[in-house]
C-alpha cells in the first residue's frame, strides 16, 4: 500500500490556489482563498469517507430512496496553527458539527524542524471518531508527522484520518508516506521542489505570514 494523494481536478480549487500563489494577493484576499480551498478540499475528502446510509423518504408526492449522513459518528478537526486556521475556516462550513483540537507548531527557519508549542488534542479519542487534520503546507512533512504520531499514540488508525493541505511538496509526501503508507491526503497541488530553506517551490511563500500580514517571526 502506498500513500494516497488526491488532487481534485476542479477549476474552483485551481482558482483559489492561484490566488494564494500570487505575490500580489493581499492578506484579506489570501485568507478568503485559503478558506475556499479548505471548503472544497474538505468537501472532497468526505466524498468516500463520511459514514452515511440509504434511507427511504416520503416526499409530498411519493416515497423514494435517499442518503443521510450518520449523525452518531463524531468528527474531530485538528487545525495546525497558524495557517491551518485559515483552511479550517472553510472546512468548518462543511462540517460545523466537528469538535476542534488545535495544534500549534512552528518550524525553525534554518533546520525546518518543527516544535510543538500547543497541544489541545483530547486525552482520549473515541474509537469511532473521524479525524480531519488541516495542515496548510506540507513542505518537509515534519509538522504533519509530529501531529500524526501524537494521534497514533492515542489510538487513531490511519483509516480514520484524512489530511487536508493547500499545497504539498513531493519530498514531504515521500517522507510522510514512508512513515504512514496507508494515509490519504487531499491537496490542491503537488509542487516539485524545496529550496535551501525548505520552502515549497514554486509554492506560495510563508502561508502564516501571508494569511495574517505579519513579517517573518524572529526565532527565539
Ligand atoms: C508552516 C506551515 C506548515 C509547516 C509545513 O508552518 O503552516 O504547518 O510550516 O512545513 P513542514 O512540512 O516542513 O513541517 P510554520 O512553522 O511556518 O508556522 P505558521 O503557520 O505559524 O507560519
Ligand atoms: N511553510 C510555509 O508556510 N511555506 C513553505 O513554503 C514551507 C513551509
XYZ file of N, CA and C and ligand atoms in Angstrom:
690
model
N 0.858 -1.200 0.000
C 0.000 0.000 0.000
C 0.886 1.239 0.000
N 0.539 2.254 -0.826
C 1.320 3.489 -0.776
C 0.396 4.668 -0.515
N 0.993 5.734 -0.049
C 0.262 6.955 0.288
C -0.719 7.314 -0.836
N -1.932 7.670 -0.443
C -2.934 8.086 -1.440
C -3.028 9.612 -1.392
N -2.649 10.254 -2.484
C -2.701 11.719 -2.547
C -3.739 12.089 -3.594
N -4.780 12.794 -3.147
C -5.871 13.159 -4.055
C -5.761 14.644 -4.379
N -5.690 14.950 -5.673
C -5.650 16.347 -6.147
C -6.920 16.537 -6.983
N -7.988 17.022 -6.355
C -9.250 17.078 -7.095
C -9.149 18.040 -8.283
N -9.501 17.561 -9.478
C -9.392 18.418 -10.656
C -10.606 19.330 -10.775
N -10.542 20.491 -10.155
C -11.701 21.389 -10.185
C -11.211 22.830 -10.383
N -11.816 23.574 -11.303
C -11.358 24.945 -11.559
C -11.439 25.851 -10.331
N -12.407 25.606 -9.440
C -12.506 26.476 -8.257
C -11.313 26.251 -7.324
N -10.835 25.007 -7.288
C -9.648 24.707 -6.473
C -8.418 25.349 -7.117
N -8.311 25.210 -8.424
C -7.194 25.844 -9.137
C -7.203 27.355 -8.982
N -8.385 27.934 -9.020
C -8.533 29.390 -8.897
C -8.033 29.866 -7.527
N -8.502 29.199 -6.470
C -8.089 29.620 -5.118
C -6.589 29.443 -4.933
N -6.057 28.340 -5.440
C -4.615 28.112 -5.293
C -3.822 29.191 -6.042
N -4.297 29.574 -7.215
C -3.573 30.585 -7.994
C -3.570 31.928 -7.264
N -4.689 32.259 -6.617
C -4.724 33.494 -5.817
C -3.737 33.402 -4.656
N -3.648 32.225 -4.036
C -2.692 32.052 -2.926
C -1.257 32.193 -3.415
N -0.984 31.685 -4.603
C 0.390 31.735 -5.103
C 0.809 33.158 -5.462
N -0.182 33.964 -5.896
C 0.140 35.276 -6.462
C 0.723 36.205 -5.395
N 1.939 36.646 -5.664
C 2.662 37.569 -4.779
C 1.849 38.821 -4.455
N 0.983 39.224 -5.393
C 0.233 40.483 -5.240
C -1.022 40.317 -4.384
N -1.374 39.104 -4.024
C -2.628 38.895 -3.277
C -2.485 39.425 -1.851
N -3.339 40.396 -1.465
C -3.237 40.939 -0.098
C -3.809 39.961 0.933
N -3.454 40.154 2.231
C -3.862 39.192 3.259
C -5.358 38.885 3.298
N -6.214 39.880 3.123
C -7.652 39.610 3.237
C -8.102 38.657 2.131
N -7.598 38.885 0.919
C -7.978 38.016 -0.194
C -7.297 36.649 -0.066
N -6.085 36.668 0.488
C -5.365 35.413 0.745
C -6.182 34.548 1.719
N -6.711 35.194 2.757
C -7.497 34.457 3.763
C -8.754 33.868 3.137
N -9.394 34.637 2.263
C -10.606 34.138 1.601
C -10.267 32.938 0.725
N -9.176 33.046 -0.032
C -8.793 31.948 -0.928
C -8.408 30.700 -0.115
N -7.727 30.897 1.004
C -7.339 29.753 1.852
C -8.597 29.075 2.415
N -9.565 29.887 2.841
C -10.811 29.313 3.360
C -11.559 28.561 2.257
N -11.580 29.127 1.062
C -12.257 28.443 -0.049
C -11.601 27.086 -0.320
N -10.276 27.064 -0.323
C -9.579 25.778 -0.527
C -9.948 24.789 0.575
N -9.995 25.298 1.808
C -10.371 24.429 2.929
C -11.765 23.859 2.736
N -12.663 24.704 2.218
C -14.032 24.255 1.996
C -14.089 23.156 0.922
N -13.447 23.401 -0.239
C -13.559 22.448 -1.352
C -12.812 21.152 -1.036
N -11.656 21.275 -0.410
C -10.880 20.052 -0.120
C -11.575 19.207 0.952
N -12.218 19.869 1.911
C -12.959 19.111 2.932
C -14.139 18.393 2.283
N -14.832 19.108 1.430
C -15.966 18.509 0.709
C -15.503 17.258 -0.040
N -14.373 17.370 -0.734
C -13.853 16.230 -1.492
C -13.422 15.096 -0.558
N -12.822 15.464 0.557
C -12.310 14.435 1.481
C -13.443 13.611 2.096
N -14.631 14.207 2.187
C -15.746 13.488 2.805
C -16.427 12.544 1.835
N -16.164 12.733 0.544
C -16.896 12.011 -0.504
C -16.966 10.505 -0.254
N -15.831 9.870 -0.017
C -15.853 8.405 0.156
C -15.509 8.007 1.587
N -15.736 8.910 2.511
C -15.242 8.672 3.879
C -16.320 8.873 4.939
N -17.182 9.877 4.756
C -18.138 10.161 5.833
C -19.205 9.061 5.871
N -19.427 8.472 7.054
C -20.407 7.384 7.133
C -21.814 7.891 6.781
N -22.508 7.131 5.969
C -23.854 7.514 5.565
C -24.658 6.246 5.284
N -25.941 6.419 5.159
C -26.763 5.251 4.874
C -27.902 5.612 3.936
N -28.385 4.595 3.230
C -29.548 4.765 2.378
C -30.787 4.697 3.261
N -31.710 5.579 3.027
C -32.958 5.588 3.801
C -34.110 5.764 2.819
N -35.303 5.428 3.278
C -36.454 5.784 2.448
C -37.020 7.098 2.964
N -37.542 7.875 2.032
C -38.052 9.194 2.390
C -39.367 9.409 1.643
N -40.295 10.031 2.369
C -41.608 10.298 1.780
C -41.631 11.753 1.313
N -41.744 11.986 0.034
C -41.898 13.355 -0.471
C -43.396 13.681 -0.425
N -43.787 14.896 -0.719
C -45.240 15.192 -0.766
C -45.972 14.348 -1.810
N -45.216 13.769 -2.755
C -45.867 13.058 -3.860
C -45.673 11.552 -3.851
N -44.571 11.094 -3.287
C -44.264 9.650 -3.381
C -43.185 9.301 -2.380
N -42.958 8.025 -2.216
C -41.803 7.622 -1.400
C -40.656 7.277 -2.346
N -39.437 7.570 -1.862
C -38.254 7.311 -2.682
C -37.086 6.997 -1.767
N -35.960 6.759 -2.355
C -34.743 6.450 -1.598
C -33.898 7.711 -1.448
N -33.199 7.827 -0.325
C -32.298 8.966 -0.134
C -31.074 8.551 0.661
N -30.230 9.527 0.979
C -28.988 9.298 1.735
C -28.990 10.208 2.941
N -28.627 9.672 4.082
C -28.442 10.523 5.265
C -27.089 10.236 5.890
N -26.401 11.304 6.257
C -25.127 11.170 6.962
C -25.409 10.631 8.355
N -24.548 9.712 8.805
C -24.715 9.110 10.130
C -24.290 10.119 11.197
N -25.276 10.723 11.833
C -25.003 11.774 12.824
C -24.412 11.245 14.116
N -24.318 9.916 14.266
C -23.770 9.375 15.513
C -22.245 9.276 15.468
N -21.660 9.505 14.265
C -20.195 9.412 14.159
C -19.599 10.803 14.380
N -18.797 10.922 15.404
C -18.208 12.217 15.734
C -16.998 12.512 14.856
N -16.790 13.793 14.596
C -15.621 14.239 13.840
C -14.776 15.143 14.727
N -13.469 15.001 14.582
C -12.514 15.865 15.284
C -11.682 16.585 14.233
N -11.714 17.919 14.250
C -10.894 18.703 13.325
C -9.645 19.172 14.060
N -8.493 18.985 13.423
C -7.216 19.366 14.047
C -6.500 20.373 13.146
N -6.739 21.682 13.348
C -6.013 22.671 12.561
C -4.620 22.907 13.144
N -3.613 22.911 12.266
C -2.241 23.184 12.717
C -1.988 24.677 12.572
N -1.735 25.331 13.715
C -1.515 26.774 13.741
C -0.163 27.116 13.114
N -0.123 28.326 12.572
C -1.225 29.263 12.471
C -2.098 29.053 11.238
N -1.453 28.815 10.100
C -2.203 28.933 8.851
C -3.293 27.884 8.684
N -3.202 26.791 9.455
C -4.266 25.792 9.394
C -5.616 26.366 9.799
N -5.595 27.452 10.589
C -6.853 28.092 10.962
C -7.558 28.646 9.731
N -6.763 29.130 8.773
C -7.343 29.656 7.543
C -8.035 28.573 6.736
N -7.402 27.402 6.651
C -8.013 26.270 5.936
C -9.260 25.795 6.668
N -9.147 25.699 7.985
C -10.252 25.199 8.798
C -11.473 26.128 8.729
N -11.241 27.414 8.541
C -12.361 28.341 8.436
C -13.322 27.896 7.323
N -12.749 27.397 6.229
C -13.598 26.874 5.149
C -14.114 25.483 5.463
N -13.258 24.650 6.062
C -13.685 23.296 6.415
C -14.871 23.322 7.368
N -14.874 24.306 8.243
C -15.923 24.397 9.263
C -17.307 24.609 8.639
N -17.341 25.237 7.463
C -18.645 25.436 6.819
C -19.208 24.106 6.300
N -18.332 23.121 6.096
C -18.763 21.811 5.597
C -19.105 20.870 6.760
N -18.317 20.928 7.814
C -18.541 20.035 8.971
C -18.630 20.865 10.262
N -19.685 21.706 10.369
C -19.791 22.577 11.554
C -19.957 21.806 12.845
N -20.346 20.534 12.722
C -20.579 19.718 13.926
C -19.286 19.193 14.543
N -18.163 19.352 13.850
C -16.899 18.779 14.347
C -16.427 19.488 15.621
N -15.826 18.704 16.500
C -15.116 19.262 17.647
C -13.737 19.691 17.151
N -13.165 20.739 17.750
C -11.885 21.255 17.269
C -10.805 21.083 18.335
N -9.646 20.573 17.907
C -8.481 20.450 18.796
C -7.298 21.114 18.091
N -6.896 22.265 18.575
C -5.807 22.993 17.915
C -4.445 22.391 18.258
N -3.574 22.396 17.241
C -2.161 22.041 17.459
C -1.324 23.230 16.985
N -0.411 23.685 17.815
C 0.475 24.785 17.414
C 1.876 24.255 17.158
N 2.362 24.453 15.935
C 3.734 24.045 15.605
C 4.428 25.175 14.882
N 5.728 25.260 15.085
C 6.500 26.303 14.428
C 7.812 25.715 13.965
N 8.121 25.959 12.689
C 9.372 25.433 12.136
C 10.523 26.369 12.446
N 11.654 25.796 12.768
C 12.875 26.569 12.874
C 13.287 26.966 11.448
N 13.610 28.250 11.261
C 13.848 28.711 9.894
C 15.089 28.117 9.257
N 16.077 27.724 10.067
C 17.293 27.148 9.490
C 17.125 25.647 9.241
N 16.734 24.944 10.289
C 16.699 23.477 10.181
C 15.386 22.952 9.623
N 14.326 23.789 9.683
C 12.955 23.397 9.297
C 12.366 22.346 10.227
N 13.039 22.116 11.357
C 12.468 21.176 12.338
C 11.374 21.912 13.117
N 10.206 21.310 13.172
C 9.072 21.955 13.839
C 9.029 21.579 15.310
N 8.663 22.556 16.137
C 8.455 22.231 17.553
C 7.012 22.560 17.932
N 6.508 21.779 18.851
C 5.109 21.919 19.285
C 5.049 22.953 20.403
N 4.193 23.986 20.252
C 4.006 24.944 21.350
C 2.599 24.882 21.924
N 1.728 24.096 21.295
C 0.363 23.949 21.812
C -0.169 22.591 21.375
N -0.706 21.852 22.328
C -1.299 20.552 22.006
C -2.633 20.456 22.722
N -3.694 20.661 21.962
C -5.043 20.607 22.548
C -5.762 19.317 22.187
N -5.014 18.285 21.775
C -5.667 17.013 21.475
C -6.326 16.488 22.747
N -7.518 15.900 22.607
C -8.161 15.327 23.797
C -7.322 14.188 24.370
N -7.459 13.952 25.659
C -6.684 12.883 26.297
C -7.000 11.542 25.642
N -8.281 11.316 25.383
C -8.653 10.087 24.672
C -9.513 10.475 23.472
N -9.395 9.679 22.422
C -10.183 9.914 21.206
C -10.958 8.626 20.948
N -12.288 8.738 20.951
C -13.152 7.555 20.792
C -12.796 6.762 19.548
N -13.036 5.439 19.617
C -12.545 4.595 18.517
C -13.339 4.745 17.228
N -14.476 5.464 17.259
C -15.226 5.688 16.013
C -15.064 7.112 15.497
N -14.297 7.933 16.194
C -14.171 9.340 15.798
C -13.344 9.467 14.516
N -13.868 10.216 13.543
C -13.114 10.523 12.331
C -12.308 11.795 12.547
N -11.050 11.783 12.125
C -10.152 12.924 12.403
C -9.715 13.578 11.094
N -9.950 14.884 11.003
C -9.516 15.674 9.843
C -8.389 16.602 10.291
N -7.202 16.434 9.714
C -6.069 17.290 10.076
C -5.905 18.364 8.992
N -5.851 19.622 9.412
C -5.691 20.743 8.486
C -4.277 21.298 8.619
N -3.386 20.809 7.727
C -2.002 21.307 7.702
C -1.876 22.174 6.457
N -1.684 23.471 6.607
C -1.763 24.359 5.440
C -0.769 24.023 4.343
N 0.467 23.706 4.751
C 1.523 23.443 3.780
C 2.235 22.169 4.209
N 2.467 21.279 3.246
C 3.233 20.074 3.560
C 4.560 20.225 2.819
N 5.559 20.718 3.529
C 6.861 21.006 2.896
C 7.797 19.810 3.115
N 8.466 19.748 4.266
C 9.253 18.544 4.584
C 8.352 17.435 5.115
N 7.163 17.831 5.583
C 6.249 16.859 6.203
C 6.499 16.695 7.690
N 7.498 17.386 8.214
C 7.863 17.203 9.625
C 6.748 17.628 10.585
N 6.074 18.740 10.282
C 4.991 19.206 11.174
C 3.869 18.183 11.191
N 3.457 17.759 10.010
C 2.360 16.800 9.924
C 2.721 15.502 10.646
N 3.947 15.025 10.455
C 4.337 13.768 11.093
C 4.223 13.846 12.608
N 4.608 14.991 13.166
C 4.513 15.105 14.628
C 3.062 15.004 15.099
N 2.168 15.618 14.337
C 0.747 15.560 14.710
C 0.212 14.137 14.520
N 0.568 13.515 13.412
C 0.081 12.148 13.161
C 0.601 11.183 14.225
N 1.835 11.389 14.648
C 2.378 10.481 15.663
C 1.643 10.647 16.996
N 1.291 11.886 17.330
C 0.522 12.101 18.566
C -0.874 11.476 18.458
N -1.465 11.571 17.277
C -2.785 10.951 17.091
C -2.670 9.431 17.169
N -1.628 8.898 16.547
C -1.430 7.450 16.567
C -1.238 6.961 18.012
N -0.495 7.749 18.802
C -0.271 7.361 20.209
C -1.579 7.316 20.993
N -2.596 8.026 20.492
C -3.914 7.996 21.152
C -4.835 6.974 20.499
N -4.271 6.133 19.647
C -5.035 5.014 19.091
C -5.761 5.305 17.791
N -5.493 6.467 17.179
C -6.180 6.786 15.916
C -5.470 6.079 14.761
N -6.202 5.184 14.103
C -5.649 4.468 12.947
C -5.787 5.336 11.688
N -4.919 5.110 10.701
C -4.935 5.991 9.517
C -6.237 5.929 8.729
N -6.953 4.815 8.807
C -8.207 4.774 8.039
C -9.260 5.714 8.624
N -9.053 6.181 9.831
C -9.983 7.137 10.445
C -9.510 8.576 10.256
N -8.464 8.746 9.454
C -7.813 10.043 9.307
C -7.878 10.538 7.869
N -8.097 11.830 7.692
C -7.894 12.464 6.393
C -7.091 13.748 6.641
N -6.135 14.019 5.749
C -5.317 15.233 5.874
C -5.695 16.178 4.737
N -5.928 17.441 5.100
C -6.233 18.486 4.124
C -5.046 19.445 4.127
N -4.461 19.675 2.963
C -3.340 20.603 2.888
C -3.452 21.396 1.588
N -3.185 22.697 1.678
C -3.341 23.533 0.484
C -2.354 23.112 -0.598
N -1.145 22.808 -0.181
C -0.075 22.555 -1.144
C 0.927 21.581 -0.535
N 1.365 20.628 -1.357
C 2.289 19.613 -0.840
C 3.513 19.508 -1.738
N 4.675 19.362 -1.127
C 5.915 19.147 -1.888
C 6.147 17.647 -2.030
N 6.696 17.282 -3.169
C 6.952 15.856 -3.426
C 7.783 15.221 -2.319
N 8.848 15.934 -1.898
C 9.755 15.364 -0.890
C 9.016 15.124 0.425
N 8.134 16.052 0.796
C 7.378 15.902 2.038
C 6.411 14.734 1.967
N 5.790 14.569 0.816
C 4.863 13.438 0.659
C 5.610 12.121 0.802
N 6.816 12.085 0.222
C 7.610 10.854 0.312
C 7.933 10.549 1.780
N 8.341 11.599 2.490
C 8.700 11.471 3.902
C 7.503 10.951 4.717
N 6.345 11.556 4.507
C 5.149 11.148 5.257
C 4.733 9.733 4.850
N 4.834 9.449 3.551
C 4.422 8.139 3.048
C 5.275 6.998 3.578
N 6.543 7.282 3.870
C 7.406 6.223 4.417
C 6.954 5.813 5.816
N 6.438 6.776 6.554
C 6.026 6.510 7.939
C 4.559 6.060 8.029
N 3.706 6.658 7.161
C 2.270 6.341 7.178
C 1.810 5.980 5.763
N 2.208 4.792 5.291
C 1.944 4.452 3.886
C 0.464 4.324 3.527
N -0.395 4.174 4.526
C -1.813 3.992 4.187
C -2.641 5.261 4.349
N -1.960 6.377 4.548
C -2.654 7.648 4.782
C -3.264 8.192 3.482
N -4.344 8.973 3.632
C -4.939 9.679 2.483
C -4.841 11.186 2.710
N -4.324 11.881 1.701
C -4.110 13.331 1.785
C -4.846 14.003 0.631
N -5.544 15.094 0.942
C -6.186 15.908 -0.101
C -5.434 17.223 -0.219
N -5.067 17.571 -1.434
C -4.316 18.809 -1.649
C -4.697 19.422 -2.988
N -4.440 20.748 -3.106
C -4.752 21.429 -4.371
C -3.686 21.165 -5.417
N -2.458 20.842 -4.997
C -1.375 20.639 -5.968
C -0.169 19.979 -5.294
N 0.583 19.246 -6.096
C 1.876 18.718 -5.635
C 2.958 19.519 -6.349
N 3.779 20.209 -5.568
C 4.866 21.002 -6.155
C 6.159 20.184 -6.163
N 7.052 20.474 -7.126
C 8.206 19.590 -7.310
C 9.352 19.788 -6.327
N 9.541 21.011 -5.816
C 10.819 21.282 -5.141
C 10.676 21.904 -3.758
N 11.781 21.787 -3.012
C 12.003 22.571 -1.797
C 13.290 23.353 -2.028
N 13.337 24.616 -1.551
C 14.586 25.366 -1.720
C 15.522 25.099 -0.533
N 16.629 25.863 -0.456
C 17.632 25.580 0.579
C 17.098 25.854 1.987
N 15.981 26.630 2.088
C 15.355 26.860 3.405
C 14.093 26.002 3.573
N 14.006 24.977 2.756
C 12.903 24.017 2.847
C 11.539 24.666 2.595
N 11.542 25.725 1.756
C 10.271 26.316 1.337
C 9.825 25.631 0.050
N 8.509 25.507 -0.096
C 7.980 24.848 -1.290
C 8.162 25.769 -2.493
N 8.649 25.162 -3.606
C 8.867 25.903 -4.853
C 8.108 25.197 -5.982
N 7.278 25.913 -6.762
C 7.050 27.351 -6.703
C 6.301 27.824 -5.456
N 5.446 27.017 -4.873
C 4.879 27.334 -3.572
C 4.014 28.578 -3.544
N 3.942 29.156 -2.361
C 3.179 30.391 -2.196
C 3.790 31.272 -1.116
N 4.997 30.935 -0.693
C 5.651 31.709 0.370
C 5.269 31.158 1.729
N 5.378 32.013 2.738
C 5.043 31.593 4.108
C 3.540 31.793 4.322
N 2.841 30.682 4.434
C 1.375 30.745 4.498
C 0.899 31.553 5.713
N 1.508 31.315 6.871
C 1.076 32.012 8.086
C 1.301 33.523 7.980
N 2.471 33.903 7.519
C 2.778 35.330 7.403
C 1.866 36.013 6.389
N 1.596 35.334 5.284
C 0.749 35.952 4.257
C -0.714 36.000 4.701
N -1.126 34.993 5.457
C -2.516 34.953 5.937
C -2.800 36.107 6.895
N -1.834 36.354 7.780
C -2.061 37.357 8.819
C -1.333 38.674 8.562
N -0.626 38.764 7.434
C 0.053 40.014 7.098
C 1.184 40.337 8.045
N 1.770 39.301 8.672
C 2.861 39.528 9.615
C 4.207 39.423 8.909
N 5.171 40.121 9.458
C 6.539 39.968 8.967
C 7.053 38.630 9.472
N 8.059 38.045 8.821
C 8.627 36.787 9.326
C 8.964 36.890 10.805
N 8.619 35.835 11.568
C 8.805 35.844 13.019
C 10.242 35.570 13.403
N 10.805 36.354 14.364
C 12.156 36.038 14.832
C 12.166 34.730 15.608
N 13.262 33.992 15.487
C 13.378 32.726 16.224
C 13.929 33.013 17.608
N 13.364 32.357 18.642
C 13.880 32.575 19.998
C 15.010 31.581 20.264
C 4.326 26.085 8.180
C 3.026 25.554 7.631
C 3.068 24.087 7.987
C 4.540 23.806 8.095
C 4.932 22.919 6.988
O 4.164 26.423 9.498
O 1.945 26.272 8.172
O 2.403 23.770 9.192
O 5.237 25.036 8.006
O 6.293 22.660 6.951
P 6.896 21.209 7.131
O 6.074 20.293 6.279
O 8.305 21.351 6.611
O 6.862 20.851 8.562
P 5.132 27.436 10.232
O 6.064 26.663 11.108
O 5.758 28.375 9.261
O 4.104 28.179 11.177
P 2.981 29.259 10.847
O 1.816 28.552 10.193
O 2.654 29.770 12.199
O 3.603 30.298 9.947
N 5.660 26.614 5.337
C 5.184 27.609 4.558
O 4.331 28.394 5.002
N 5.646 27.716 3.308
C 6.556 26.877 2.789
O 6.932 27.013 1.611
C 7.060 25.847 3.612
C 6.577 25.734 4.889
